[in-house]
Every structure is written in structure tokens, then in C-alpha cells.
XYZ file of C-alpha atoms in Angstrom:
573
model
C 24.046 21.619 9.903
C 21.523 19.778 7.886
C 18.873 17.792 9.950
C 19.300 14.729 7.549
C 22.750 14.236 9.114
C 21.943 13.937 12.148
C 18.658 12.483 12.260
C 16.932 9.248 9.749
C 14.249 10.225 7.063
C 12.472 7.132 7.216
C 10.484 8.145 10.424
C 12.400 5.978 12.859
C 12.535 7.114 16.423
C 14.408 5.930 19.085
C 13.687 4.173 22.561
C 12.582 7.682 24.030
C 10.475 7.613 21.302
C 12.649 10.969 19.595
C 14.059 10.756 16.395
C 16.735 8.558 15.643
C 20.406 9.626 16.095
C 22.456 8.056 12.723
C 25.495 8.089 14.976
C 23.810 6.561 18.129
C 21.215 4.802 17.140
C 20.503 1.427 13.732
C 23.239 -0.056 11.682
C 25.022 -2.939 12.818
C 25.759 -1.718 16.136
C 21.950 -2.274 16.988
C 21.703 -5.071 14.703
C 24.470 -7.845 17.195
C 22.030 -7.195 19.689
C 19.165 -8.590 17.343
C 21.577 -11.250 15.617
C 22.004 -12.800 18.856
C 18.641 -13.315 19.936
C 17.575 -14.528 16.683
C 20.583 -16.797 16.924
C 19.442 -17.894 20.860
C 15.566 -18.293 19.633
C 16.446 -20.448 16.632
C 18.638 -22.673 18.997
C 15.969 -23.219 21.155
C 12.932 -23.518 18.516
C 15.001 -26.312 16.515
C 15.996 -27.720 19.269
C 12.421 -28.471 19.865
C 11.418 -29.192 16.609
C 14.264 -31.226 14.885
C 13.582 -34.296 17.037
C 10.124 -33.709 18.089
C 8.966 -36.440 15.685
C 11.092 -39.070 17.728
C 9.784 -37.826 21.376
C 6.289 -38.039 20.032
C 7.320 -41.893 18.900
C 8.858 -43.122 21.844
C 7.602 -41.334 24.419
C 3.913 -40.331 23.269
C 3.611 -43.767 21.584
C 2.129 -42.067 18.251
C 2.806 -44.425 15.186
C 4.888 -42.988 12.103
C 1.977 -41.397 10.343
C 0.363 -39.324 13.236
C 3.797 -38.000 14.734
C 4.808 -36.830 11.295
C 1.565 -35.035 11.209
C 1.843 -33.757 14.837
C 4.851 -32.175 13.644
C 3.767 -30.620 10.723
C 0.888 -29.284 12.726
C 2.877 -28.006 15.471
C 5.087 -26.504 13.054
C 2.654 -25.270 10.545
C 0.653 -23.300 13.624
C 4.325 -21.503 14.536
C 4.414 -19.987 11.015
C 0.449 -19.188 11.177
C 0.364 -17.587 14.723
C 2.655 -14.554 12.828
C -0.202 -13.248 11.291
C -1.780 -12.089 14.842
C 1.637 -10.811 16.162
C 2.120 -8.734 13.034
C -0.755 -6.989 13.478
C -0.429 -6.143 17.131
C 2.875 -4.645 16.001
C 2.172 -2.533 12.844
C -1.836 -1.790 14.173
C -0.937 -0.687 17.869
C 2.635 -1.997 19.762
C 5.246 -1.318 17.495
C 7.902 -4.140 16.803
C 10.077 -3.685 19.880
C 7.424 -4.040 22.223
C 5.691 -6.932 20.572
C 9.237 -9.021 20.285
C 9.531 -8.469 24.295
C 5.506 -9.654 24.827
C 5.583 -12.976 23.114
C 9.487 -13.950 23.778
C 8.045 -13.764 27.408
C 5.176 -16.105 26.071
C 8.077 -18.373 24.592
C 9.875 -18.909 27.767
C 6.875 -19.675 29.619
C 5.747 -22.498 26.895
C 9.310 -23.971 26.914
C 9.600 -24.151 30.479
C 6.522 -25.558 30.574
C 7.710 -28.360 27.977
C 10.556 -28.937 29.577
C 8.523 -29.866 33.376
C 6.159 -32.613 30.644
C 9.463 -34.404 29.971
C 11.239 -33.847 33.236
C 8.751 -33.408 36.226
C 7.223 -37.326 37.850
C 3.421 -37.422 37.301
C 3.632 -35.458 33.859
C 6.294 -37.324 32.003
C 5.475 -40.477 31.070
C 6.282 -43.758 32.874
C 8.702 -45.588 30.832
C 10.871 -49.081 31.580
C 12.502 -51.683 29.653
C 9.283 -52.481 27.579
C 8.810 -48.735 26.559
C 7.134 -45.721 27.703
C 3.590 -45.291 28.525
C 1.832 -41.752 28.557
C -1.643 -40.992 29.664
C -3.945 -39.143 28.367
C -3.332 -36.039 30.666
C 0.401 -35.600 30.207
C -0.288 -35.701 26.491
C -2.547 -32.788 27.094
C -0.155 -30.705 28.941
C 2.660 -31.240 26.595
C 0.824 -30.253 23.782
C -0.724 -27.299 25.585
C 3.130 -26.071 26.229
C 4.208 -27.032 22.816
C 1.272 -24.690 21.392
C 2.264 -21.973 24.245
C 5.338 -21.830 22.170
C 3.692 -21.696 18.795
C 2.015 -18.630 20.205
C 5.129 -17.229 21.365
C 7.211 -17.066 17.868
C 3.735 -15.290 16.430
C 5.126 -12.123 17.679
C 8.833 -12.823 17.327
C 9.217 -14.227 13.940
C 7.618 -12.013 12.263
C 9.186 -8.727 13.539
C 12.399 -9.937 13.816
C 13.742 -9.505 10.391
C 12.053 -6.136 9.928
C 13.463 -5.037 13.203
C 16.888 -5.598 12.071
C 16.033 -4.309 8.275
C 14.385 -0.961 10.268
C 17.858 -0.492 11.773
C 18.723 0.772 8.181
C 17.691 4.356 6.722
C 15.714 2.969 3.332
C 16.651 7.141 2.174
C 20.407 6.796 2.460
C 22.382 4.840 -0.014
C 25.331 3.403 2.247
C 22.618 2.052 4.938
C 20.323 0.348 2.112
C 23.386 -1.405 0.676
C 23.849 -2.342 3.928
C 20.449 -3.831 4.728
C 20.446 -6.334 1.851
C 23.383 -7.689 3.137
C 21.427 -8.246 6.624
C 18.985 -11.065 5.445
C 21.998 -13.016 4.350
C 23.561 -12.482 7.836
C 20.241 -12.991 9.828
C 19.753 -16.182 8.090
C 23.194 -17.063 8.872
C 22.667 -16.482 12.416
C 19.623 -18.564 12.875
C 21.448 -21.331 10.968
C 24.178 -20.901 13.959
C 21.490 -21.929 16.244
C 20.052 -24.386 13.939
C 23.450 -25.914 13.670
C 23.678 -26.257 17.963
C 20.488 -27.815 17.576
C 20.690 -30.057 15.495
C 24.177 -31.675 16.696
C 24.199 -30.928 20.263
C 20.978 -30.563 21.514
C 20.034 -33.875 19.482
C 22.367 -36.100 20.690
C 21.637 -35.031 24.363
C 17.630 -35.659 23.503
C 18.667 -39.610 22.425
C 21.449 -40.048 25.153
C 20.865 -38.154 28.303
C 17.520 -37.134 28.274
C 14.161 -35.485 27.506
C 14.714 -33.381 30.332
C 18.183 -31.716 29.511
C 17.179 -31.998 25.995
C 14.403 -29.379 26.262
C 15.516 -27.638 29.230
C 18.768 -26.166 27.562
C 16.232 -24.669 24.456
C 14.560 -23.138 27.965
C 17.989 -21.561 28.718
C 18.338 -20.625 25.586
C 15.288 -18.463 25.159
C 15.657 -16.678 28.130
C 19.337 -15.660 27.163
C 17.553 -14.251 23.940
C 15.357 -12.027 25.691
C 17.978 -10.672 27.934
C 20.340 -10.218 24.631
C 17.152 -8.405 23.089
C 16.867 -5.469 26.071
C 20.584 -5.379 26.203
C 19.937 -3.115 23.271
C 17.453 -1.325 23.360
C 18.827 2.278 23.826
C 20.588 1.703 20.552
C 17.344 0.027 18.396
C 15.676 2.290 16.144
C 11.764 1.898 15.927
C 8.769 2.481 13.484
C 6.216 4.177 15.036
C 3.292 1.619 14.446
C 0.565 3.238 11.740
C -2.492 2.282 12.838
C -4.699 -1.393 11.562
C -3.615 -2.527 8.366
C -6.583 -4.429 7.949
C -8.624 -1.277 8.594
C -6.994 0.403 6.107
C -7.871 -2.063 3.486
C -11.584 -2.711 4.165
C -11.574 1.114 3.599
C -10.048 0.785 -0.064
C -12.379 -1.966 -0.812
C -15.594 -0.273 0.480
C -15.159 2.898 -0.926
C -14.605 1.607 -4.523
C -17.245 -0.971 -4.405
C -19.288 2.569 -3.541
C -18.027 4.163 -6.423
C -18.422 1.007 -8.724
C -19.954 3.024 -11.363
C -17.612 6.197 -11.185
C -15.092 6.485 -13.902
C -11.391 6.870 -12.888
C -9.777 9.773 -14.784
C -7.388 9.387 -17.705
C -4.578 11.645 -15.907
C -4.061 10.116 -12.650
C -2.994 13.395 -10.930
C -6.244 14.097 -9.624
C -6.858 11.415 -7.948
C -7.004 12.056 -4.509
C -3.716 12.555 -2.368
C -2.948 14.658 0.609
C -0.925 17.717 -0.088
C 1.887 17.959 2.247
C 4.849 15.266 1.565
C 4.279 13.566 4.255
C 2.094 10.520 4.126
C -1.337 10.509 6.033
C -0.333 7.117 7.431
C 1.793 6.898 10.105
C 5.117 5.617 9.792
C 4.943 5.067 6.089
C 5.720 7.214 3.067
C 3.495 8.048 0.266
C 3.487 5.570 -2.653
C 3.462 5.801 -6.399
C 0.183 5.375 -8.329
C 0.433 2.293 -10.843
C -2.118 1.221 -13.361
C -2.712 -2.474 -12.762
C -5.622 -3.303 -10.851
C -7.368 -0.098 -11.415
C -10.395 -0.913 -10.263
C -9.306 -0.019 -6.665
C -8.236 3.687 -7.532
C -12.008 4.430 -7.965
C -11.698 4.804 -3.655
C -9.494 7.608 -4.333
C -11.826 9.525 -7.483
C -13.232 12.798 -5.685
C -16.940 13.383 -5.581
C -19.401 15.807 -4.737
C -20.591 13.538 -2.238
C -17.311 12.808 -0.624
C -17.162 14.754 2.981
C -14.554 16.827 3.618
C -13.648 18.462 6.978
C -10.934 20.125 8.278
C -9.039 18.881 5.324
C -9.547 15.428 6.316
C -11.536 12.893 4.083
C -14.351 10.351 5.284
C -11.870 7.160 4.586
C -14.775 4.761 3.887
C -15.674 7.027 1.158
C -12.184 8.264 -0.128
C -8.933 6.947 0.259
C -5.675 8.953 -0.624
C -3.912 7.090 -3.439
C -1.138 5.570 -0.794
C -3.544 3.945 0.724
C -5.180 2.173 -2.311
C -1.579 1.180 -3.104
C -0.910 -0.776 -0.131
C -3.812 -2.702 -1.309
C -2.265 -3.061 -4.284
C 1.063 -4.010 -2.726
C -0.442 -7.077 -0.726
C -2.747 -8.116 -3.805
C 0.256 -8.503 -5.695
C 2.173 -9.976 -3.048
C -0.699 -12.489 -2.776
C 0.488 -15.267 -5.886
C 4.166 -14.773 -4.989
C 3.107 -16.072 -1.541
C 1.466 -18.855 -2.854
C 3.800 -20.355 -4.960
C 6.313 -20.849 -1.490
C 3.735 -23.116 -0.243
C 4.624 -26.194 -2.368
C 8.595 -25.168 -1.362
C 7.551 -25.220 2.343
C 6.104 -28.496 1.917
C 9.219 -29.881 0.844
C 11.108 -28.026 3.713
C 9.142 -29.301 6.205
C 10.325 -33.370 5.200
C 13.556 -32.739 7.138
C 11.979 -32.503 10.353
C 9.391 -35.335 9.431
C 10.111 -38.057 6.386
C 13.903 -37.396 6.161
C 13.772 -38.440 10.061
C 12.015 -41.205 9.963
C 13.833 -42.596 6.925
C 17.268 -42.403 8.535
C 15.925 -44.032 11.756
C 15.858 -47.216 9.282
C 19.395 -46.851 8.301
C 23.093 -47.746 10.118
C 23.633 -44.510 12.293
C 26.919 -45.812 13.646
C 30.031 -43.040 13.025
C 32.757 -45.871 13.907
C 32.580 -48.681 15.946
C 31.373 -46.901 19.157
C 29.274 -43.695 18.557
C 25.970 -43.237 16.975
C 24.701 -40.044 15.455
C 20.495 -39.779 15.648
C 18.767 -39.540 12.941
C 17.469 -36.341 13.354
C 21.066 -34.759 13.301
C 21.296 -35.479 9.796
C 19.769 -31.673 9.788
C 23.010 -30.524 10.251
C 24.424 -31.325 7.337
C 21.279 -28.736 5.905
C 22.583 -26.275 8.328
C 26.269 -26.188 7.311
C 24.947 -25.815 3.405
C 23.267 -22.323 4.458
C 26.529 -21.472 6.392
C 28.273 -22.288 3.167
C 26.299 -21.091 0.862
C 25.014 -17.741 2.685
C 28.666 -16.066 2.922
C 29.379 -17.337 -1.191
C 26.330 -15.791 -2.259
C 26.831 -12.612 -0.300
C 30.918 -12.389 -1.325
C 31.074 -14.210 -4.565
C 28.116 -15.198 -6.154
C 26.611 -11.569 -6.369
C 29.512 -9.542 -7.266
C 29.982 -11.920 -10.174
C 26.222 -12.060 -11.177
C 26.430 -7.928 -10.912
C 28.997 -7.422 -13.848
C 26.681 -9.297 -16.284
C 23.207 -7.731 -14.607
C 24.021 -4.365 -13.712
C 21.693 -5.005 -10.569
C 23.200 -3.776 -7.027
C 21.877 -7.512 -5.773
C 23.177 -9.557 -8.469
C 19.720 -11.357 -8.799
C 16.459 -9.958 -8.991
C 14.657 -11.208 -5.457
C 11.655 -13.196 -7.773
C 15.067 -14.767 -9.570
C 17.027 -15.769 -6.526
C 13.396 -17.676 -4.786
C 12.947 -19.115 -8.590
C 16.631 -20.871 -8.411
C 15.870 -21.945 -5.090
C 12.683 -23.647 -6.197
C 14.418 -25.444 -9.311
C 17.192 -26.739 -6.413
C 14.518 -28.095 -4.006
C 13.012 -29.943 -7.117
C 16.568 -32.141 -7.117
C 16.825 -32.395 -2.944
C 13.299 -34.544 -3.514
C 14.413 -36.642 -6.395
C 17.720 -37.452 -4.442
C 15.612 -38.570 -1.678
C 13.514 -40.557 -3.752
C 16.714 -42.024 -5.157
C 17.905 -43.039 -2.154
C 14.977 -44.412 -0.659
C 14.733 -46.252 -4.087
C 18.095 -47.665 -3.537
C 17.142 -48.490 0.168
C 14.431 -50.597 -0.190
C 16.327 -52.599 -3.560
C 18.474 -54.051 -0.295
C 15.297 -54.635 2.019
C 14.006 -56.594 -1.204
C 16.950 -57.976 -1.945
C 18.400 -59.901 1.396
C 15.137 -60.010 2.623
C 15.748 -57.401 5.111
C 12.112 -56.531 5.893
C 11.704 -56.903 9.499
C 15.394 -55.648 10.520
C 15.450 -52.518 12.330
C 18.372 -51.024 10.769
C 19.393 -51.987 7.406
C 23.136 -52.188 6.340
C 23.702 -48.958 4.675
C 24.866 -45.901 5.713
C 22.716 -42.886 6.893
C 25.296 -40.422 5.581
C 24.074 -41.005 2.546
C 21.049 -39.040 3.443
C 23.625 -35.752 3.256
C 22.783 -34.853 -0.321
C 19.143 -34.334 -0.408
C 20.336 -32.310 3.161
C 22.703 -30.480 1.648
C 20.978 -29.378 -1.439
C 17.625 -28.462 1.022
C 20.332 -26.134 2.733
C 21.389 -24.467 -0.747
C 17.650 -23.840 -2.064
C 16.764 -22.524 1.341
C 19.505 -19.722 0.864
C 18.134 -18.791 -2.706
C 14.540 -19.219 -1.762
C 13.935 -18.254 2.288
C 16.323 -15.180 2.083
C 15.240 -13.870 -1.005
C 11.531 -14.318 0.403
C 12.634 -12.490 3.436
C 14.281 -9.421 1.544
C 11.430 -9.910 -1.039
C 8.332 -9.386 1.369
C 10.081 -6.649 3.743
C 11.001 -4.483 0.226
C 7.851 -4.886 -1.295
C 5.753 -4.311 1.521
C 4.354 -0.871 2.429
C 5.857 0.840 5.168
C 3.058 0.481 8.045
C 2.464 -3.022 6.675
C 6.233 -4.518 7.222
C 5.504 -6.680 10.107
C 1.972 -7.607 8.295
C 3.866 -8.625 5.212
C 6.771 -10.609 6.842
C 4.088 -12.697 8.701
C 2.520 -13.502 5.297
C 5.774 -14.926 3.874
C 5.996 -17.292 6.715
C 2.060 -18.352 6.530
C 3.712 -20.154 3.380
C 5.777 -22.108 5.567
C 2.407 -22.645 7.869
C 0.493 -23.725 5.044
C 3.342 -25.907 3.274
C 3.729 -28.365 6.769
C -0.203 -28.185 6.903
C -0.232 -29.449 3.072
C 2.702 -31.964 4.192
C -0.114 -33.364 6.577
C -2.710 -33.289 4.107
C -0.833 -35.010 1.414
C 0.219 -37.653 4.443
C -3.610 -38.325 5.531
C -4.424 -38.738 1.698
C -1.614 -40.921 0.567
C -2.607 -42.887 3.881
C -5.859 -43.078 3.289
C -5.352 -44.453 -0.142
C -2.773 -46.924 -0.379
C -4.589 -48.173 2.649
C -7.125 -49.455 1.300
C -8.195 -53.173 1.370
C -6.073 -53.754 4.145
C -2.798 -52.873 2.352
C 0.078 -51.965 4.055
C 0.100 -48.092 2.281
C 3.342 -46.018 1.154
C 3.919 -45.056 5.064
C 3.730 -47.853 7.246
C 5.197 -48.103 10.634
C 7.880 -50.512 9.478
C 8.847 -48.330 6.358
C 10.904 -51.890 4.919
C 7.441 -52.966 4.184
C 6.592 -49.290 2.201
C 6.935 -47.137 -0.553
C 8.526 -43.648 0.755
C 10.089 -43.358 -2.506
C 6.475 -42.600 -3.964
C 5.771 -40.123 -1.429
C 9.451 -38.206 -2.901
C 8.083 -38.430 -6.302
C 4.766 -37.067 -5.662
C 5.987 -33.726 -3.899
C 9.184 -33.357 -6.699
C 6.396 -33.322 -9.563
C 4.101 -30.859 -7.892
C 7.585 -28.565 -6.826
C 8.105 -28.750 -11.073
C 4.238 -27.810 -11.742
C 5.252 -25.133 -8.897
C 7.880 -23.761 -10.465
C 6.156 -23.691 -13.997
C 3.236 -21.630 -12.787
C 5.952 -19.469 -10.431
C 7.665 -18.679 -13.927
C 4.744 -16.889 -15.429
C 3.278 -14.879 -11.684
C 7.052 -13.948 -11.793
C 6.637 -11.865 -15.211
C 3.372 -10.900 -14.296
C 5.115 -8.924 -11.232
C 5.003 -4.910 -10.612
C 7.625 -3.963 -8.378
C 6.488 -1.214 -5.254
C 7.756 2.847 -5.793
C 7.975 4.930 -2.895
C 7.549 9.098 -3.785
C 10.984 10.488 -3.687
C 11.050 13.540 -1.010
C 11.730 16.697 -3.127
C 12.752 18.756 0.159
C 15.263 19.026 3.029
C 14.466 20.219 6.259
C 17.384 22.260 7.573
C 18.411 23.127 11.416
């Protein structure tokens, strides 16, 4: 019987660290296992960070202003801290055993969280005049809420590529399969979202701090336990040594050879001879022409050492390795452009907030729904939209493309950005509309104003359907793209975009405050927002989305897509 039946060809082993049965081990047998956590982890990270900005109000006593940037902070460092747990996992630990190290983190933070809000002597002392927090129990709160940051560096990124790994890249049925898996995976952390957001919310305004971060706590630890449930059935990339290394060597060695000439026919440049790549865990890639100057690292010399075969790397690198340069250079603009998209993102946890705590939150005469919940109405989009686009959407966009996805990935994260460009302008709108009443009635010093906070749902909603285009495609974009020992890496760089959007959220706060402030004025984001001008804050981030989108447009044509070598032979048993 022919090994490849048996056995994957993309290098995957299994949790005995032998190669990977196709019967026993990957598909979506393994991949329920990793659904569920993701599900359980989401759940408990939004239900920390969906109403953060109104614990850091009432009980911290931060004004408007700082606790939107204490958000966007927090929030920004849980989509930078991915960048260190990526590289523990394709450098040294492997994705399996990074996910188990930091969820352990995770539930350590949370807990910790949950004893600031919960525990006498560090929660703050509150009555009927308010709460008061020292100095000290800010500290340790922050300290926990950072614990946590550290904790998704090693989950978020691996995650995804986890649950793409549990698919055989070299058979046809199991990639077909795989790009169906982002959609799903997003799904599933839109299910926790959606717990989060409605549930968890309500029992942060009505019953408590406490309960309110101590079921995320619960939460997380039910993820871990769903992640070892299964483990005998994961399949694993055997981790290929430090990416970073790997590129300091490409760089090096052609700065070296600056003055060497690369040869017209690219076949000698230097490659190892068997088929399988010198890297571990990843195959060999195809040479392309742009950015030539970095295949001078792979021209042979006479002074280039040779030994047993093996090559000095700092003086010459095979042609694989100067393409996974290559790969993450190109990456590099693509990842840029999602900044200005993550920016916007990040004004549901932060500006959409704090303009629907101004608003009537009553659903009938007796119930209120929080502010922050409005997020749900985001999350049920991506449950809508995810399944269309998977079911409908793409088969129909196939008959007219002739593309297995429907889309190209750079397509699908362009449509997204044109979407998020109306979610801001319907904010604006609104806010527009909003402050027409304050002016109008005079309404400047009531808390809430007469007007609905349902009609927040639209700039929700369509936030929801651009996330679906643009997040998903980013995720299948980055793990395709990427090369094979640098998955993890490369996953961790597509959510640095989300890092870097909250972090130019806060920038764009301090500066607009800053400004408008001037000469005593009120500014566009005053503590009593009646007496503001929100709506100019909505038009400033819509026309920098459309200058976005412009620039996205031409990197978008620019774009080389990766090639793996095609294996010419079959190893038979």
C-alpha cells in the first residue's frame, strides 16, 4: 500500500511525535476539539473586553478619554504579545505546546482579575456617591489585566494555524476543506463573542463585577481542558528552528555579496539536492524574480565553505530560505493597510460604548439592555454573514471567477475595507442626528437623551459584515501565504494590525484631545459627550479608511502570490 495513504505529506506528526495517521489523526475530528476552545477563550476574552471601558468608568473613576484609551491599550498589547508566542512556537515549542503554556498564563491573569473586582481590600470601596479605588488596587487590576494580554500571545496566534495544520496542504479533499475552516473558526469565536456580549454584559451592570469576570475565569479553564481532550487526535508541525535567525542570515549574506552578480538562469542558484527542504517542517519554495537583490545570499562562490554538504548559512542561503524573506517582505504592506481597519474595529469596544451610554437603553417599560451589548448585534452579522459567504456567496462568485474560493483573499479583505468605510459614516450619521436633539430641546446636561440606542445596530451590523470579508480573509490570507516554519510567525503579524490599529485609536484620541482642547474648550470628547462633537471623530477615521483603501487598491496589484515545489516522487511501503 502506498505510504501517502496512510500517512500526511506535509510533515505533520502526531502526539507521539510519529507521523500522522489520515484516518486517526487532523480533519474535523481534531478540529471540535480546537473549535471549542477557541469558542470558550473568545467568551471569556470579550467578556473582559466588551465592557471594560464601563468598569474602568465607574469603578476606576477614569474620565471618558483615558478609559477609552486604557482599552485600546489593553487591547492593542493582546494583539502585540502574539509576536513573542509565535516565535516560541515555530523557533522551539511547536504550536500544541505553546497553546497549553500561555492558556495556563490566561487562567491565572483572569482569576487574578476576577479577586480585583470581587476580593475586600482590592476592589474598590463603593456606596451611594460612587466608587472609590486607590492607587494599589488599580495596580493589581491592571497587572492581571496585562497577565491576560500575555496569555492570548501564545494562543491567538497558533490557534488558527493549529486548526488549518489539521489539514494535509498535498491532498485536494483536505485543502478544500481547510478554507472552509477560517469561516467556521471565526464563527465559533463569534459564538463566544455573542455569550459575551449579551450575557456576560448584563450580569457585569446588574449583578456584579465579581460574577461578571469570574464566569470568563470559568470559561478559560473549560478551554484548556477542551484543548487536551484532544490531543491524541491533533496533528503537529514539528517547529523549524528561529525564523528570525533565518532571516538575518538572508540579509547578511547578500549584503556580503553586494557586489556579486546574480545569474541570468536561476537554476544555479544555490538549493539543496534532495526534495526535501533543509528547514524543518517546511517545504522548499519556488524562486521568483521580484526583490532580487536578496537571491545574491544564495549565488555560489569560491569563498563560500562547504562541509559535509552543508553550507556556512551566513554566507549562503539555499533559495527557500531567501524566499521566506521574500514571503514576509511582501506580506509586510498587506499588513499595513489592516491597521487603519483595526482602528475602526476597535470603536465598538470604546466610542460606540460610550455613545450609547448617552442614549434610552430601555427594551420596554422594565428592562434595560447596557450599552456595551449593542456588540451583539456585530456578533449576529458574522453569524449571518459567515455561513452565506461560505454556502452562497462563493459558489455564486465561483461560476463567474473560476476560483475554488470565489474571491481572491486580497479581494474579499478589499470588500471588507470599502464596508467598514460605511459602518463609520453611519455612526457619524447618527451621532449627527443625536446631538441635532441635544441642540434642539436643550438636552445638554440630561443623562440619557430620548432616542433609542437600537439605532446604534447599523453601524454594528455592518462592522459585523466587513469583519467577515476582511478578518477571515486576513486569517486564510497570512496562514496561505506564509512559509511553512513561519505559520505561527505570520499569523501573529496579521493580528499586530489589530495591536497597532487600537494603539492608533489612542493616538488619534490623545491628538484630537489635545487639540480641540485648546483655550479651554470643551474638545470633540468631553466627559458629557451632549456638550461634544463625536460625529467629527466618525468622519476623521471614515476619510483615512477611504485613503486606506485607495493605497490598499494599488499594494493589492502589486502582490506575488507564494509557490511551494511540487514533490515529483512517492515513497512506497
Amino acid at each position: 500500500m502506498e505510504e501517502e495513504d496512510i500517512y500526511t505529506q506535509d510533515g505533520t506528526l502526531d502526539i507521539k511525535r510519529k507521523p500522522a495517521n489520515k484516518k486517526k489523526t487532523g480533519n474535523w475530528k481534531a478540529c471540535r476539539f480546537i473549535l471549542g476552545t477557541e469558542c470558550c477563550e473568545r467568551l471569556a476574552y470579550y467578556g473582559l473586553g466588551t465592557n471594560l471601558v464601563n468598569y474602568l468608568q465607574d469603578r476606576m473613576n477614569l474620565g471618558n478619554a483615558a478609559a477609552a484609551n486604557s482599552v485600546t491599550n489593553w487591547s492593542g498589547t493582546c494583539y502585540a504579545t502574539p509576536l513573542i508566542g509565535a516565535f516560541l512556537a515555530d523557533a522551539y515549542l511547536g504550536r500544541f505546546w505553546t497553546i497549553a503554556l500561555f492558556s495556563t498564563i490566561y487562567v491565572v491573569g483572569v482569576t487574578f482579575l476576577t479577586f480585583s473586582a470581587s476580593v475586600p481590600g482590592l476592589k474598590p470601596s463603593c456606596n451611594s456617591a460612587g466608587c472609590q479605588s486607590k492607587a494599589s488596587q488599580r495596580s493589581f487590576a491592571f497587572f492581571a489585566l496585562y497577565m491576560i494580554a500575555f496569555g492570548t500571545g501564545g494562543i491567538k496566534p497558533c490557534v488558527s494555524s493549529f486548526g488549518a495544520d489539521q489539514f494535509d496542504d498535498t491532498d485536494e479533499i483536505e485543502r478544500k476543506k481547510k478554507s472552509s475552516f477560517f469561516n467556521w473558526f471565526y464563527f465559533s469565536i463569534n459564538v463566544g463573542a455573542m455569550i459575551a456580549s449579551s450575557i456576560l454584559v448584563w450580569i457585569q451592570m446588574n449583578v456584579g463585577w465579581g460574577w461578571g469576570f469570574g464566569v470568563p475565569a470559568v470559561a478559560m479553564a473549560i478551554a484548556v481542558v477542551f484543548f487536551f481532550s484532544g490531543s491524541r487526535m491533533y496533528r503537529l508541525q514539528k517547529p523549524g528552528g528561529s525564523p528570525l535567525t533565518r532571516i538575518s542570515q538572508v540579509i547578511v549574506a547578500s549584503f556580503r555579496k553586494f557586489n556579486i552578480k546574480v545569474p541570468e538562469d536561476k537554476s544555479f542558484l544555490y538549493e539543496t539536492a534532495d526534495e526535501e527542504c533543509n528547514i524543518q517542517g517546511s517545504r522548499k519554495l519556488e524562486h521568483t524574480d521580484k526583490l532580487s537583490f536578496f537571491d545574491k545570499s544564495a549565488v555560489q562562490t569560491e569563498n563560500d565553505d562547504i562541509k559535509g554538504g552543508v553550507a556556512n548559512p551566513w554566507r549562503l542561503c539555499t533559495v527557500t530560505q531567501v524566499e521566506e524573506l521574500k514571503a514576509i517582505v511582501r506580506l509586510l504592506p498587506i499588513w499595513a493597510s489592516g491597521i487603519v481597519f483595526a482602528a475602526v474595529y476597535s470603536q465598538m469596544s470604546t466610542m460606540f460604548v460610550l455613545q450609547g451610554n448617552t442614549m434610552d437603553q430601555h427594551m420596554g417599560p422594565h428592562f434595560e439592555i447596557p450599552s456595551a451589548s449593542l456588540s451583539l448585534f456585530d456578533t449576529v452579522s458574522v453569524l449571518f454573514w459567515a455561513p452565506i459567504y461560505d454556502k452562497i456567496i462563493v459558489p455564486y462568485v465561483r461560476k463567474f471567477t473560476g476560483r475554488e474560493r470565489g474571491f481572491t483573499q486580497l479581494q474579499r479583505m478589499g470588500i471588507g475595507f470599502v464596508i467598514s468605510i460605511f459602518s463609520m459614516i453611519s455612526a457619524g450619521i447618527l451621532e449627527v442626528v443625536r446631538l441635532n436633539i441635544v441642540h434642539k430641546n436643550n438636552y445638554y446636561d440630561l443623562k440619557y437623551i430620548p432616542m433609542s440606542i437600537f439605532w446604534q445596530i447599523p453601524q454594528y451590523f455592518l462592522i459585523g459584515c466587513a469583519e467577515v470579508f476582511t478578518f477571515i480573509g486576513q486569517l486564510e490570507f497570512f496562514y496561505d501565504q506564509a512559509p511553512d516554519a513561519m505559520r505561527s510567525l505570520c499569523s501573529a503579524l496579521s493580528l499586530t494590525t489589530i495591536a497597532l490599529g487600537n494603539y492608533l485609536s489612542t493616538l488619534l484620541v490623545t491628538i484630537v484631545t489635545n487639540v480641540t482642547t485648546r483655550n479651554g474648550k470643551l474638545g470633540w470628547i468631553p466627559d458629557n459627550l451632549n456638550r461634544g462633537h463625536l460625529d467629527y471623530f466618525y468622519w476623521v477615521l471614515s476619510v483615512l479608511s477611504l485613503i486606506n483603501f485607495l493605497v490598499y487598491l494599488w499594494i493589492a496589484k502589486w502582490y506575488t502570490y507564494k509557490k511551494t515545489v511540487v514533490r515529483t516522487s512517492v515513497q512506497t511501503g
